[in-house]
Every structure is written in C-alpha cells, then in structure tokens.
Amino acid sequence: MRLEQTFTNFLLHHQEKYRRTYNFLILMDALISAAKHIEHYYLTGALKGNLGFSGDVNIHGEDVMQMDQIAQEITIHYLRASGRVIHAISEESDEIVPINTEDGRYFVYFDPLDGSSNVQHTLPVGFLFGIAKRNLEGIEDGHLRAGKEYMASGMFVIPTGTFTLALKDAGTWRFHIDETMEFVRPTRIIIPENTEEWELSFNSSNRLTFAEKVQNWIKQNEPNYAFRYLGSLAADFHRLLSNGGMFMYPAIVNHPDPKKNRPQGKLRLMYEAAVVAYMCQEAGGSAVDETGTQILEIQPKDPHQRTALYAGSKQLVDDIAKVLAHSQ
Ligand code: AFP
C-alpha cells in the first residue's frame, strides 16, 4: 500500500523550514476549499444546467458564464472566511473587493474560472491565483503589487484534480487529488532542458495579426516543435511546464478589422500573466511581454491591466525577447 505525503504536511514542513507562521496555511486551505467546490459545481454543471451564459457582461465587455459567477461567489466566501485577506482583485469583479482591510495579511489576485470557451463542453478550465503579503515592517500603502513582489502563485486545472503551486525561492510544485479528496504527492517541477518534448502553444488563427517580427520568429521555429493549444491558459501552461517550450499570447496589431487590434495584449497582468510567470520562474523558465520586458518586473497601474505573454523555457523566451526588444 503506498500512502502519499499530503499538501498540508508538505506546507507545514515548508513553513517550519522557513520559520513562517500558520497564516499562509489558513489562506491556502481557503483557496483549496474554493477550488474543490468549483470543481464539484463544474463536474455537475451539465446536469444542473450551470454551464450557460448568465446574461451579464463583465468589465472586459465579455459575456459572463453562470460558472464564472458561481466560482467567484465560492472564492470570495472562502477568502472572507479565512480572515487573512486585506483585499482581492478578480477577473469577475470590476472593483477591488475589500475583505479584511484592517487585520488582513495578504492581497489575493485571482481568476476563478479561466477559459470560458471550454465551459459549455466541461473541458479543462483554470483557477489562477497570485498572493502578496502586506508590508509588515512599515506603512502599508496598498499599492498594486508587481509579480516580483508576490510570495506565491498557483493554478488548479479543473476538472483534472491537479494543483500547481510556486513558493518564493522554494520552487514550483505539483499535487494530485487522491481518493480522499486530498492533494498529495508533492512533485518538484523543473521545465525540461531537453528540447525533444518542447512545444509551441498559441492561438494559430491569430498568427497573421501578430507583429511581423513575431510571425517571422514563429515561421523559423515552429518546424522544430510540436503545436498544442486548448484555449485555457491554465491547461496549456500545465502541460507546458512538464514538456517545455513556449506559450504565447502576442499582441494583436495587424487585424484586418483595426477595432479588433489588441496592442496591449489580451491576458490580464495581475491574475493571469504574472501568476504564470511566477510559476515559470520558480521552475527555471522565464516570461516576457511584447517589448521583451520581464512580466514580473511590470508595475501594474490598473487591476485589470492587460499584457502580451511569452512564457516557458528560458532559451526560447530569451530568443524571442531579443527579437521583441530589437525593433522597438
Ligand atoms: P476566456 O476566459 O475569456 O475564454 O479567456 C481565456 C484566456 O484568458 C486564456 O485562458 C487563454 O489562454 C486565452 O484567453 C484564450 O484566448 P483565445 O480564445 O483568444 O485563444
């Protein structure tokens, strides 16, 4: 009989090793409880009729799915119950959500259900989150945190029962759910250097709308790698962390309908790109924006700020970063 190390045991040892408090455990317990409930509602969504549109439109002008609202409600409930969160920024909330502004210890940035084009088919979606800590030494000014100020980030790929967590200076770890609904078997993730399995992941139907230099880079390199794209950042990045290669959501600058151009990129900086970039960096990879700037260095000016994203194996990201920075 093989009995596995649980996530809780793993985190308790981590906290002990770095002489940290139990506060982070309470927050992680809240996020895991939220993810398990979101997975339950998603798995039973087709039978309960929860996989359709809610009729509402979010701050990004996108149709909101019923599951987006269910996931948001569940997550805010558990973050509130933890008593550890100052405020939260969510893709599903136009405004910053004040929670425990006086006694809270953490800022949480999250996308409770990412990959809406997969929802109606119960295909993989993601619960992405980034965590930063309040200033314990001086005045807390509540500024929006750059990715490099995060202390952890992670993602649940729903409904696959997999959870990936990056801890500051302590690596990126993957966990799998067992028959008792416990996340177990902590496995350290290092993006492979061996290029055999490397892949490129991007929405190929957009390729002619990318900047010419990006189109040229893809033309030169794509023959060397596999191509995979699920349309859910968490699911695509989950696979890429194991295989290596690069996920790209470039700026859209040559769309035949200029109104559809997205020079600032599509993905949201604080709860999508920085979350992935943080896990990437702790796994030995890298992530940059359309100018070749490190995603983790970007200081957000707006909670829902967008960015282009190139993330994955350091060698590939460094290579395209040179091209991106060159002709600016
Ligand atoms: P939605 O949640 O709006 O579907 O966006 C999902 C996402 O933010 C990310 O998960 C995907 O990588 C990317 O956008 C998919 O975008 P395209 O459908 O334009 O390829």
Tab-separated table of C-alpha atoms and ligand atoms in Angstrom:
chain	number	residue	atom	x	y	z
A	1	MET	CA	0.000	0.000	0.000
A	2	ARG	CA	1.547	3.398	-0.975
A	3	LEU	CA	0.419	6.270	1.239
A	4	GLU	CA	1.262	9.718	-0.091
A	5	GLN	CA	2.541	12.907	1.569
A	6	THR	CA	-0.331	15.384	1.718
A	7	PHE	CA	-0.209	19.045	0.654
A	8	THR	CA	-0.910	20.109	4.239
A	9	ASN	CA	2.053	18.103	5.535
A	10	PHE	CA	4.240	19.493	2.743
A	11	LEU	CA	3.260	23.093	3.576
A	12	LEU	CA	3.646	22.589	7.333
A	13	HIS	CA	7.241	21.464	6.771
A	14	HIS	CA	7.812	24.374	4.386
A	15	GLN	CA	6.531	26.874	6.949
A	16	GLU	CA	8.613	25.265	9.688
A	17	LYS	CA	11.748	25.268	7.481
A	18	TYR	CA	11.375	28.987	6.734
A	19	ARG	CA	10.172	29.842	10.270
A	20	ARG	CA	6.881	31.157	8.924
A	21	THR	CA	3.524	31.437	10.634
A	22	TYR	CA	0.311	29.439	10.215
A	23	ASN	CA	-1.387	32.374	8.442
A	24	PHE	CA	-0.359	31.174	4.973
A	25	LEU	CA	-1.701	27.707	5.757
A	26	ILE	CA	-5.101	29.192	6.571
A	27	LEU	CA	-5.119	31.129	3.295
A	28	MET	CA	-4.045	28.086	1.249
A	29	ASP	CA	-6.735	25.998	2.964
A	30	ALA	CA	-9.309	28.590	1.850
A	31	LEU	CA	-8.095	28.522	-1.783
A	32	ILE	CA	-8.106	24.717	-1.851
A	33	SER	CA	-11.619	24.556	-0.394
A	34	ALA	CA	-12.770	27.025	-3.051
A	35	ALA	CA	-11.142	25.010	-5.858
A	36	LYS	CA	-12.740	21.747	-4.685
A	37	HIS	CA	-16.207	23.317	-4.603
A	38	ILE	CA	-15.737	24.967	-8.013
A	39	GLU	CA	-14.666	21.557	-9.395
A	40	HIS	CA	-17.803	19.946	-7.936
A	41	TYR	CA	-20.109	22.556	-9.485
A	42	TYR	CA	-18.262	22.276	-12.809
A	43	LEU	CA	-18.426	18.479	-12.910
A	44	THR	CA	-22.175	18.528	-12.182
A	45	GLY	CA	-22.793	21.671	-14.269
A	46	ALA	CA	-24.160	19.969	-17.374
A	47	LEU	CA	-26.798	18.071	-15.377
A	48	LYS	CA	-27.678	21.118	-13.245
A	49	GLY	CA	-27.747	23.417	-16.265
A	50	ASN	CA	-24.991	25.715	-14.894
A	51	LEU	CA	-22.791	25.803	-17.984
A	52	GLY	CA	-24.616	28.524	-19.932
A	53	PHE	CA	-24.344	32.312	-20.126
A	54	SER	CA	-25.600	34.350	-17.155
A	55	GLY	CA	-26.804	37.231	-19.350
A	56	ASP	CA	-24.343	39.626	-17.664
A	57	VAL	CA	-21.279	41.311	-19.293
A	58	ASN	CA	-18.037	41.881	-17.298
A	59	ILE	CA	-15.680	44.913	-17.195
A	60	HIS	CA	-13.839	43.454	-20.199
A	61	GLY	CA	-17.043	43.543	-22.258
A	62	GLU	CA	-17.227	39.723	-22.248
A	63	ASP	CA	-20.358	37.639	-21.695
A	64	VAL	CA	-20.221	36.197	-18.174
A	65	MET	CA	-20.845	32.462	-17.771
A	66	GLN	CA	-23.015	31.200	-14.912
A	67	MET	CA	-19.969	29.203	-13.752
A	68	ASP	CA	-17.886	32.431	-13.626
A	69	GLN	CA	-20.360	33.844	-11.090
A	70	ILE	CA	-20.580	30.574	-9.128
A	71	ALA	CA	-16.766	30.341	-8.955
A	72	GLN	CA	-16.478	33.997	-7.915
A	73	GLU	CA	-19.044	33.618	-5.131
A	74	ILE	CA	-17.411	30.453	-3.796
A	75	THR	CA	-13.917	32.000	-3.813
A	76	ILE	CA	-14.927	35.245	-2.109
A	77	HIS	CA	-16.785	33.210	0.542
A	78	TYR	CA	-13.681	31.201	1.467
A	79	LEU	CA	-11.300	34.179	1.278
A	80	ARG	CA	-13.637	36.090	3.613
A	81	ALA	CA	-13.920	33.085	5.968
A	82	SER	CA	-10.097	32.862	6.181
A	83	GLY	CA	-9.941	36.300	7.819
A	84	ARG	CA	-6.458	36.633	6.300
A	85	VAL	CA	-7.168	38.697	3.153
A	86	ILE	CA	-6.942	42.508	3.001
A	87	HIS	CA	-8.486	42.786	-0.464
A	88	ALA	CA	-8.914	40.691	-3.584
A	89	ILE	CA	-8.704	41.525	-7.280
A	90	SER	CA	-10.701	39.215	-9.521
A	91	GLU	CA	-11.425	38.968	-13.221
A	92	GLU	CA	-15.087	38.687	-12.244
A	93	SER	CA	-15.225	41.898	-10.188
A	94	ASP	CA	-14.887	45.346	-11.754
A	95	GLU	CA	-13.765	46.875	-8.445
A	96	ILE	CA	-11.143	45.748	-5.924
A	97	VAL	CA	-13.001	43.593	-3.331
A	98	PRO	CA	-12.270	44.841	0.204
A	99	ILE	CA	-12.348	41.882	2.627
A	100	ASN	CA	-10.490	42.208	5.955
A	101	THR	CA	-8.825	45.571	5.361
A	102	GLU	CA	-7.780	46.125	8.996
A	103	ASP	CA	-6.400	42.760	10.114
A	104	GLY	CA	-5.847	41.010	6.787
A	105	ARG	CA	-2.297	39.909	5.950
A	106	TYR	CA	-2.446	39.111	2.222
A	107	PHE	CA	-3.563	40.525	-1.114
A	108	VAL	CA	-5.076	37.864	-3.430
A	109	TYR	CA	-5.327	38.296	-7.213
A	110	PHE	CA	-7.344	35.590	-8.953
A	111	ASP	CA	-9.275	34.397	-11.996
A	112	PRO	CA	-11.814	31.914	-10.548
A	113	LEU	CA	-12.626	30.223	-13.867
A	114	ASP	CA	-10.355	30.900	-16.807
A	115	GLY	CA	-11.049	29.545	-20.276
A	116	SER	CA	-14.733	30.317	-20.777
A	117	SER	CA	-14.711	28.925	-24.330
A	118	ASN	CA	-14.296	25.452	-22.784
A	119	VAL	CA	-17.034	25.754	-20.147
A	120	GLN	CA	-20.059	24.620	-22.150
A	121	HIS	CA	-18.158	21.434	-23.030
A	122	THR	CA	-16.894	20.767	-19.448
A	123	LEU	CA	-13.377	20.867	-20.906
A	124	PRO	CA	-10.381	21.980	-18.814
A	125	VAL	CA	-10.508	25.466	-17.309
A	126	GLY	CA	-8.298	27.130	-14.710
A	127	PHE	CA	-8.471	28.705	-11.255
A	128	LEU	CA	-5.424	31.024	-11.206
A	129	PHE	CA	-4.192	32.956	-8.169
A	130	GLY	CA	-1.332	35.183	-7.008
A	131	ILE	CA	-0.606	36.120	-3.388
A	132	ALA	CA	1.319	39.099	-1.976
A	133	LYS	CA	1.860	39.996	1.675
A	134	ARG	CA	1.251	43.304	3.401
A	135	ASN	CA	4.224	45.413	4.442
A	136	LEU	CA	4.934	44.121	7.984
A	137	GLU	CA	7.869	46.456	8.565
A	138	GLY	CA	6.310	49.857	7.729
A	139	ILE	CA	3.231	51.680	6.449
A	140	GLU	CA	1.103	49.539	4.096
A	141	ASP	CA	0.208	51.792	1.099
A	142	GLY	CA	-1.978	49.181	-0.607
A	143	HIS	CA	-0.209	49.637	-3.924
A	144	LEU	CA	-0.874	47.134	-6.703
A	145	ARG	CA	1.895	44.534	-6.468
A	146	ALA	CA	4.234	43.702	-9.336
A	147	GLY	CA	4.724	39.956	-9.880
A	148	LYS	CA	8.200	40.068	-8.312
A	149	GLU	CA	6.502	41.139	-5.027
A	150	TYR	CA	4.246	38.030	-4.978
A	151	MET	CA	5.130	35.432	-2.328
A	152	ALA	CA	3.288	32.610	-4.120
A	153	SER	CA	1.173	31.838	-7.168
A	154	GLY	CA	-0.690	28.792	-8.377
A	155	MET	CA	-3.330	27.188	-10.507
A	156	PHE	CA	-5.894	24.411	-10.349
A	157	VAL	CA	-6.718	22.759	-13.672
A	158	ILE	CA	-10.410	21.932	-13.328
A	159	PRO	CA	-11.791	19.226	-13.527
A	160	THR	CA	-8.469	17.310	-13.626
A	161	GLY	CA	-7.717	17.329	-9.882
A	162	THR	CA	-4.273	18.820	-10.420
A	163	PHE	CA	-2.841	21.734	-8.477
A	164	THR	CA	0.436	23.583	-9.121
A	165	LEU	CA	1.961	25.989	-6.582
A	166	ALA	CA	5.074	28.199	-6.770
A	167	LEU	CA	6.582	29.384	-3.466
A	168	LYS	CA	9.028	32.287	-3.247
A	169	ASP	CA	12.579	30.946	-3.661
A	170	ALA	CA	11.299	27.426	-2.980
A	171	GLY	CA	10.320	26.160	-6.412
A	172	THR	CA	7.208	25.110	-8.292
A	173	TRP	CA	5.390	22.012	-7.043
A	174	ARG	CA	2.593	19.876	-8.442
A	175	PHE	CA	-0.017	17.915	-6.468
A	176	HIS	CA	-2.676	15.406	-7.472
A	177	ILE	CA	-6.021	14.781	-5.751
A	178	ASP	CA	-6.424	11.326	-4.148
A	179	GLU	CA	-9.452	9.198	-3.324
A	180	THR	CA	-9.967	11.112	-0.069
A	181	MET	CA	-10.065	14.457	-1.996
A	182	GLU	CA	-6.671	15.362	-0.503
A	183	PHE	CA	-3.974	16.933	-2.690
A	184	VAL	CA	-0.935	14.681	-2.343
A	185	ARG	CA	2.464	13.633	-3.763
A	186	PRO	CA	4.367	16.963	-3.941
A	187	THR	CA	6.450	16.787	-7.143
A	188	ARG	CA	9.001	19.496	-7.919
A	189	ILE	CA	8.586	20.868	-11.455
A	190	ILE	CA	11.647	21.987	-13.445
A	191	ILE	CA	10.923	22.968	-17.060
A	192	PRO	CA	12.904	20.367	-19.105
A	193	GLU	CA	16.025	21.496	-20.963
A	194	ASN	CA	15.708	18.553	-23.358
A	195	THR	CA	14.036	20.065	-26.433
A	196	GLU	CA	12.599	16.683	-27.595
A	197	GLU	CA	9.200	17.362	-25.973
A	198	TRP	CA	9.191	21.101	-26.446
A	199	GLU	CA	6.035	22.614	-27.857
A	200	LEU	CA	4.656	25.933	-29.021
A	201	SER	CA	1.214	26.925	-27.742
A	202	PHE	CA	-0.691	29.882	-29.207
A	203	ASN	CA	-3.984	30.640	-30.967
A	204	SER	CA	-2.861	29.909	-34.527
A	205	SER	CA	-5.945	31.578	-36.010
A	206	ASN	CA	-4.452	34.899	-34.815
A	207	ARG	CA	-0.963	34.417	-36.294
A	208	LEU	CA	-1.407	36.846	-39.227
A	209	THR	CA	-2.490	39.525	-36.757
A	210	PHE	CA	0.766	39.322	-34.778
A	211	ALA	CA	3.618	41.768	-35.357
A	212	GLU	CA	5.639	40.783	-38.413
A	213	LYS	CA	8.754	40.037	-36.342
A	214	VAL	CA	6.693	37.601	-34.217
A	215	GLN	CA	5.228	35.959	-37.325
A	216	ASN	CA	8.778	35.545	-38.704
A	217	TRP	CA	10.039	34.083	-35.425
A	218	ILE	CA	7.167	31.535	-35.467
A	219	LYS	CA	7.840	30.633	-39.133
A	220	GLN	CA	11.544	29.982	-38.370
A	221	ASN	CA	10.976	27.999	-35.179
A	222	GLU	CA	7.657	26.124	-35.374
A	223	PRO	CA	9.026	23.347	-37.647
A	224	ASN	CA	11.216	22.271	-34.689
A	225	TYR	CA	8.436	21.816	-32.137
A	226	ALA	CA	5.029	20.256	-31.560
A	227	PHE	CA	1.982	22.553	-31.554
A	228	ARG	CA	-0.640	22.325	-28.805
A	229	TYR	CA	-3.454	24.752	-27.817
A	230	LEU	CA	-6.500	24.176	-25.581
A	231	GLY	CA	-7.634	27.799	-25.240
A	232	SER	CA	-7.335	27.691	-21.440
A	233	LEU	CA	-4.153	29.304	-20.099
A	234	ALA	CA	-4.050	27.035	-17.021
A	235	ALA	CA	-4.471	23.836	-19.056
A	236	ASP	CA	-1.982	24.877	-21.760
A	237	PHE	CA	0.568	26.024	-19.195
A	238	HIS	CA	0.085	22.932	-17.022
A	239	ARG	CA	1.195	20.782	-19.963
A	240	LEU	CA	3.965	23.165	-20.999
A	241	LEU	CA	5.565	23.157	-17.525
A	242	SER	CA	6.110	19.400	-17.969
A	243	ASN	CA	7.108	19.356	-21.656
A	244	GLY	CA	8.951	22.649	-22.084
A	245	GLY	CA	8.666	25.058	-24.996
A	246	MET	CA	6.762	28.335	-25.004
A	247	PHE	CA	3.199	29.582	-24.530
A	248	MET	CA	2.487	32.805	-26.421
A	249	TYR	CA	-0.411	35.238	-26.461
A	250	PRO	CA	1.186	38.034	-28.535
A	251	ALA	CA	-0.207	41.499	-29.083
A	252	ILE	CA	-2.699	41.674	-31.959
A	253	VAL	CA	-1.536	44.572	-34.167
A	254	ASN	CA	-2.370	43.581	-37.768
A	255	HIS	CA	-6.024	42.563	-37.517
A	256	PRO	CA	-7.954	43.249	-40.756
A	257	ASP	CA	-10.572	44.920	-38.533
A	258	PRO	CA	-8.494	47.562	-36.686
A	259	LYS	CA	-11.123	47.637	-33.898
A	260	LYS	CA	-10.034	44.081	-33.038
A	261	ASN	CA	-6.388	45.015	-32.574
A	262	ARG	CA	-5.024	44.498	-29.043
A	263	PRO	CA	-1.623	46.241	-28.978
A	264	GLN	CA	-1.597	45.950	-25.173
A	265	GLY	CA	-2.274	42.157	-25.370
A	266	LYS	CA	-5.318	40.141	-24.192
A	267	LEU	CA	-4.294	38.385	-20.980
A	268	ARG	CA	-4.602	40.197	-17.661
A	269	LEU	CA	-1.328	41.023	-15.933
A	270	MET	CA	-2.079	40.561	-12.220
A	271	TYR	CA	-4.170	37.344	-12.181
A	272	GLU	CA	-3.128	35.583	-15.403
A	273	ALA	CA	0.295	36.567	-16.819
A	274	ALA	CA	2.117	37.294	-13.523
A	275	VAL	CA	0.683	34.102	-11.969
A	276	VAL	CA	2.054	32.014	-14.836
A	277	ALA	CA	5.345	33.972	-14.980
A	278	TYR	CA	5.934	33.357	-11.258
A	279	MET	CA	5.439	29.570	-11.593
A	280	CYS	CA	7.608	29.665	-14.717
A	281	GLN	CA	10.481	31.456	-12.959
A	282	GLU	CA	10.419	29.149	-9.937
A	283	ALA	CA	10.528	26.218	-12.406
A	284	GLY	CA	13.642	27.583	-14.141
A	285	GLY	CA	11.832	29.292	-17.026
A	286	SER	CA	11.117	32.900	-17.991
A	287	ALA	CA	8.267	35.163	-19.196
A	288	VAL	CA	8.246	38.479	-21.088
A	289	ASP	CA	5.793	40.944	-22.642
A	290	GLU	CA	5.642	42.398	-26.179
A	291	THR	CA	8.676	44.616	-25.523
A	292	GLY	CA	10.791	41.754	-24.147
A	293	THR	CA	10.379	43.104	-20.586
A	294	GLN	CA	10.182	40.520	-17.766
A	295	ILE	CA	6.495	40.123	-16.802
A	296	LEU	CA	7.401	40.004	-13.084
A	297	GLU	CA	9.063	43.452	-13.355
A	298	ILE	CA	5.947	45.204	-14.709
A	299	GLN	CA	4.412	47.561	-12.125
A	300	PRO	CA	0.598	47.387	-12.615
A	301	LYS	CA	-1.221	50.716	-12.983
A	302	ASP	CA	-4.686	49.149	-13.181
A	303	PRO	CA	-6.050	45.964	-11.508
A	304	HIS	CA	-7.305	44.671	-14.889
A	305	GLN	CA	-4.305	45.806	-16.940
A	306	ARG	CA	-3.603	43.591	-19.976
A	307	THR	CA	-0.291	42.374	-21.383
A	308	ALA	CA	1.091	40.184	-24.144
A	309	LEU	CA	2.705	36.992	-22.792
A	310	TYR	CA	5.601	34.805	-23.910
A	311	ALA	CA	6.317	32.210	-21.195
A	312	GLY	CA	8.201	28.947	-20.942
A	313	SER	CA	11.710	27.539	-21.465
A	314	LYS	CA	14.296	30.231	-20.772
A	315	GLN	CA	16.235	29.557	-24.002
A	316	LEU	CA	13.160	30.123	-26.198
A	317	VAL	CA	11.858	33.112	-24.224
A	318	ASP	CA	15.313	34.769	-24.241
A	319	ASP	CA	15.476	34.153	-28.002
A	320	ILE	CA	12.142	35.839	-28.795
A	321	ALA	CA	12.801	38.579	-26.185
A	322	LYS	CA	15.816	39.693	-28.250
A	323	VAL	CA	13.557	39.943	-31.340
A	324	LEU	CA	10.831	41.763	-29.369
A	325	ALA	CA	13.243	44.274	-27.817
A	326	HIS	CA	15.232	44.752	-31.020
A	327	SER	CA	12.992	46.579	-33.421
A	328	GLN	CA	11.045	48.647	-30.909
B	1	AFP	P1	-11.614	33.484	-21.637
B	1	AFP	O1	-11.760	33.095	-20.220
B	1	AFP	O2	-12.181	34.834	-21.982
B	1	AFP	O3	-12.036	32.375	-22.585
B	1	AFP	O4	-10.089	33.680	-21.947
B	1	AFP	C1	-9.279	32.615	-21.693
B	1	AFP	C2	-7.874	33.222	-21.779
B	1	AFP	O5	-7.775	34.286	-20.923
B	1	AFP	C3	-6.794	32.187	-21.513
B	1	AFP	O6	-7.167	31.195	-20.662
B	1	AFP	C4	-6.483	31.601	-22.865
B	1	AFP	O7	-5.127	31.272	-22.972
B	1	AFP	C5	-6.870	32.703	-23.837
B	1	AFP	O8	-7.639	33.656	-23.107
B	1	AFP	C6	-7.717	32.146	-24.941
B	1	AFP	O9	-7.972	33.191	-25.819
B	1	AFP	P2	-8.419	32.874	-27.322
B	1	AFP	O10	-9.765	32.219	-27.200
B	1	AFP	O11	-8.418	34.223	-27.963
B	1	AFP	O12	-7.389	31.969	-27.905
